[in-house]
GROMACS .gro file of C-alpha atoms in nm:
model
  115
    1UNK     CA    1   0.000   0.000   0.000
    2UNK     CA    2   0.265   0.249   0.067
    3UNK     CA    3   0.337   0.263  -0.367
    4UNK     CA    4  -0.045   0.348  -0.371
    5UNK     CA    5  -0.033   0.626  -0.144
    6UNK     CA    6   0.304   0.778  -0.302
    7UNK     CA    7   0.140   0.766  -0.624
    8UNK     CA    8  -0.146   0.971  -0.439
    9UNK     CA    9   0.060   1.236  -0.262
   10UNK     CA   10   0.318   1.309  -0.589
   11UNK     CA   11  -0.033   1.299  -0.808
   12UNK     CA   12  -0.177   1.565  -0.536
   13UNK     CA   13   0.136   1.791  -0.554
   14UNK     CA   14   0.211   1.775  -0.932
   15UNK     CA   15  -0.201   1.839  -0.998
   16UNK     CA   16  -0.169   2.179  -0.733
   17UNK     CA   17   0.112   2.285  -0.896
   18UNK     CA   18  -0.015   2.268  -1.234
   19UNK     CA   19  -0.303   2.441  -1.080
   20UNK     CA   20  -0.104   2.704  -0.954
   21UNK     CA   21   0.076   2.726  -1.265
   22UNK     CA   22  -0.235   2.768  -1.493
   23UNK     CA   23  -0.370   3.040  -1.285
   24UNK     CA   24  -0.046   3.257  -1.274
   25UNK     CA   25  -0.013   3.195  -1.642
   26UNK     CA   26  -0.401   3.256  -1.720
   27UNK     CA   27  -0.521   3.555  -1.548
   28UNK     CA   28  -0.476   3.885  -1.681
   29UNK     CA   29  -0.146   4.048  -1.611
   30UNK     CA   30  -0.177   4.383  -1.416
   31UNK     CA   31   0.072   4.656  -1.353
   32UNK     CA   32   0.388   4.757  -1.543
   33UNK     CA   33   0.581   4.538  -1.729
   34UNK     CA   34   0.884   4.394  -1.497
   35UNK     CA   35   1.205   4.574  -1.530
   36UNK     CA   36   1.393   4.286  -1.657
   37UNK     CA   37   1.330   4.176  -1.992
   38UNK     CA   38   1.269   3.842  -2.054
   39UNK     CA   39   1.260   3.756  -1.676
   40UNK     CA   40   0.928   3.575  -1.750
   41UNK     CA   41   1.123   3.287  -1.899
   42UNK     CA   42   1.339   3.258  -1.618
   43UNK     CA   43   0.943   3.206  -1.434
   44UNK     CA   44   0.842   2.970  -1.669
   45UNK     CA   45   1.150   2.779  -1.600
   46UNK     CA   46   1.128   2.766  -1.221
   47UNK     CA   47   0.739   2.674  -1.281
   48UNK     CA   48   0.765   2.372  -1.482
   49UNK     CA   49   1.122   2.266  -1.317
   50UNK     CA   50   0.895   2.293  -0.989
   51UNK     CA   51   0.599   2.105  -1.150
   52UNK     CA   52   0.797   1.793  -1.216
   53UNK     CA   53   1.041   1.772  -0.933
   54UNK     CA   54   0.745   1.560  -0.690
   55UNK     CA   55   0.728   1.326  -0.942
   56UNK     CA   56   1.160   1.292  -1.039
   57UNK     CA   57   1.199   1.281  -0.650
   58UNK     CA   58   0.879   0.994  -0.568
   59UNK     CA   59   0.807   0.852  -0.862
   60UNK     CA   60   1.049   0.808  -1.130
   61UNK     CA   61   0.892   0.517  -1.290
   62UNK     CA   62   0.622   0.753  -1.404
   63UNK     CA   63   0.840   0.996  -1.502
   64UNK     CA   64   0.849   1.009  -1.863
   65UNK     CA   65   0.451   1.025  -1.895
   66UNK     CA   66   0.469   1.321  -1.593
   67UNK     CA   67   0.726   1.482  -1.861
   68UNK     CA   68   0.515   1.449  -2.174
   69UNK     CA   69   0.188   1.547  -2.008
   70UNK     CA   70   0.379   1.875  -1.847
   71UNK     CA   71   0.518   1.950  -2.175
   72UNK     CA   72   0.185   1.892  -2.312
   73UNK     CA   73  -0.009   2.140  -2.046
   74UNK     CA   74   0.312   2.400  -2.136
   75UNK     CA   75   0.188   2.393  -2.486
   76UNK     CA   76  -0.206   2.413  -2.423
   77UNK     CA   77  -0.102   2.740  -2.180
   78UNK     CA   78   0.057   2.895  -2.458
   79UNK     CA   79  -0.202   2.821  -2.718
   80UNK     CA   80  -0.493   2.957  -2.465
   81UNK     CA   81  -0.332   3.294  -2.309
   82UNK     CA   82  -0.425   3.539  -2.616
   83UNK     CA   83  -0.797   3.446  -2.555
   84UNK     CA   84  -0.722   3.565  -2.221
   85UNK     CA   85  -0.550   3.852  -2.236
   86UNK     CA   86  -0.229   3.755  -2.262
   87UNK     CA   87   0.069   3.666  -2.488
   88UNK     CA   88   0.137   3.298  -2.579
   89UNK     CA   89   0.543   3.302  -2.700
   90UNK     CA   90   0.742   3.047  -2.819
   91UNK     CA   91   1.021   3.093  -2.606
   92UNK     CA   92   0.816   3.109  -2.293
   93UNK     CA   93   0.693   2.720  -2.451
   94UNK     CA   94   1.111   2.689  -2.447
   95UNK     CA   95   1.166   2.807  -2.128
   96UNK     CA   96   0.899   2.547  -1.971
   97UNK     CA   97   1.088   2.230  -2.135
   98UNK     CA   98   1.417   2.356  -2.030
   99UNK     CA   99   1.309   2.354  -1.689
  100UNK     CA  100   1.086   2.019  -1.716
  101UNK     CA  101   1.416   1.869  -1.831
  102UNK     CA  102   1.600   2.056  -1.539
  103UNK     CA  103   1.331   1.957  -1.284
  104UNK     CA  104   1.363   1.588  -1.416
  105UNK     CA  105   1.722   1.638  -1.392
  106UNK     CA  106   1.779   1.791  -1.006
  107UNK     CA  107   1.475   1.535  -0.885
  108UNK     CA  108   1.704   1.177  -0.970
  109UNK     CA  109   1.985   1.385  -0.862
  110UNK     CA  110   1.905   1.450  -0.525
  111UNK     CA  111   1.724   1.112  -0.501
  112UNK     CA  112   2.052   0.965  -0.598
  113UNK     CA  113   2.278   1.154  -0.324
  114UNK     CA  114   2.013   1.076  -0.034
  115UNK     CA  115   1.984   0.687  -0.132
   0.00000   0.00000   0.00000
């Protein structure tokens, strides 16, 4: 039972965090554009590295799909946010795979230094 209910808990976190994720990325931005160009991507980055790291860390046998479907949901964000307001870019759809790779990426590492 304990594979069932680590299956639960990373399904619980990774489906918050894409939660989270889809309403930062979905409502309408307010305010003045941040001082940084291009810091968005460096968001979009930390978002989707975020999003996959539950799953690299608990649940690696799953992690491929976890990867696809995140890259998928990356796509679908960027495809929706001009009908809300927003821009959809290509290198924000860039900057989420670079970090689902990175997430992917830090997640077996750290599961391989604390085994």
């Amino acid at each position: 039972m304990p594979f069932l209910n680590r299956h639960r808990s990373v399904d619980a976190a990774t489906l918050g965090l894409a939660a989270l994720i889809a309403w930062l990325t979905l409502t309408p931005v307010s305010g003045p554009p941040p001082a940084l160009s291009h810091i968005d991507k460096v968001y979009h980055l930390i978002a989707f590295g975020t999003l996959i790291l539950p799953c690299a860390l608990f649940s690696r046998e799953r992690l491929t799909w976890f990867m696809v479907c995140a890259l998928i949901f990356a796509g679908a964000i960027e495809l929706i946010q001009p009908y809300v307001g927003r821009s959809g870019e290509w290198l924000d759809f860039v900057a989420d795979g670079v970090g689902i790779g990175l997430g992917a990426w830090v997640g077996k590492a750290i599961h391989r230094i604390t085994r």
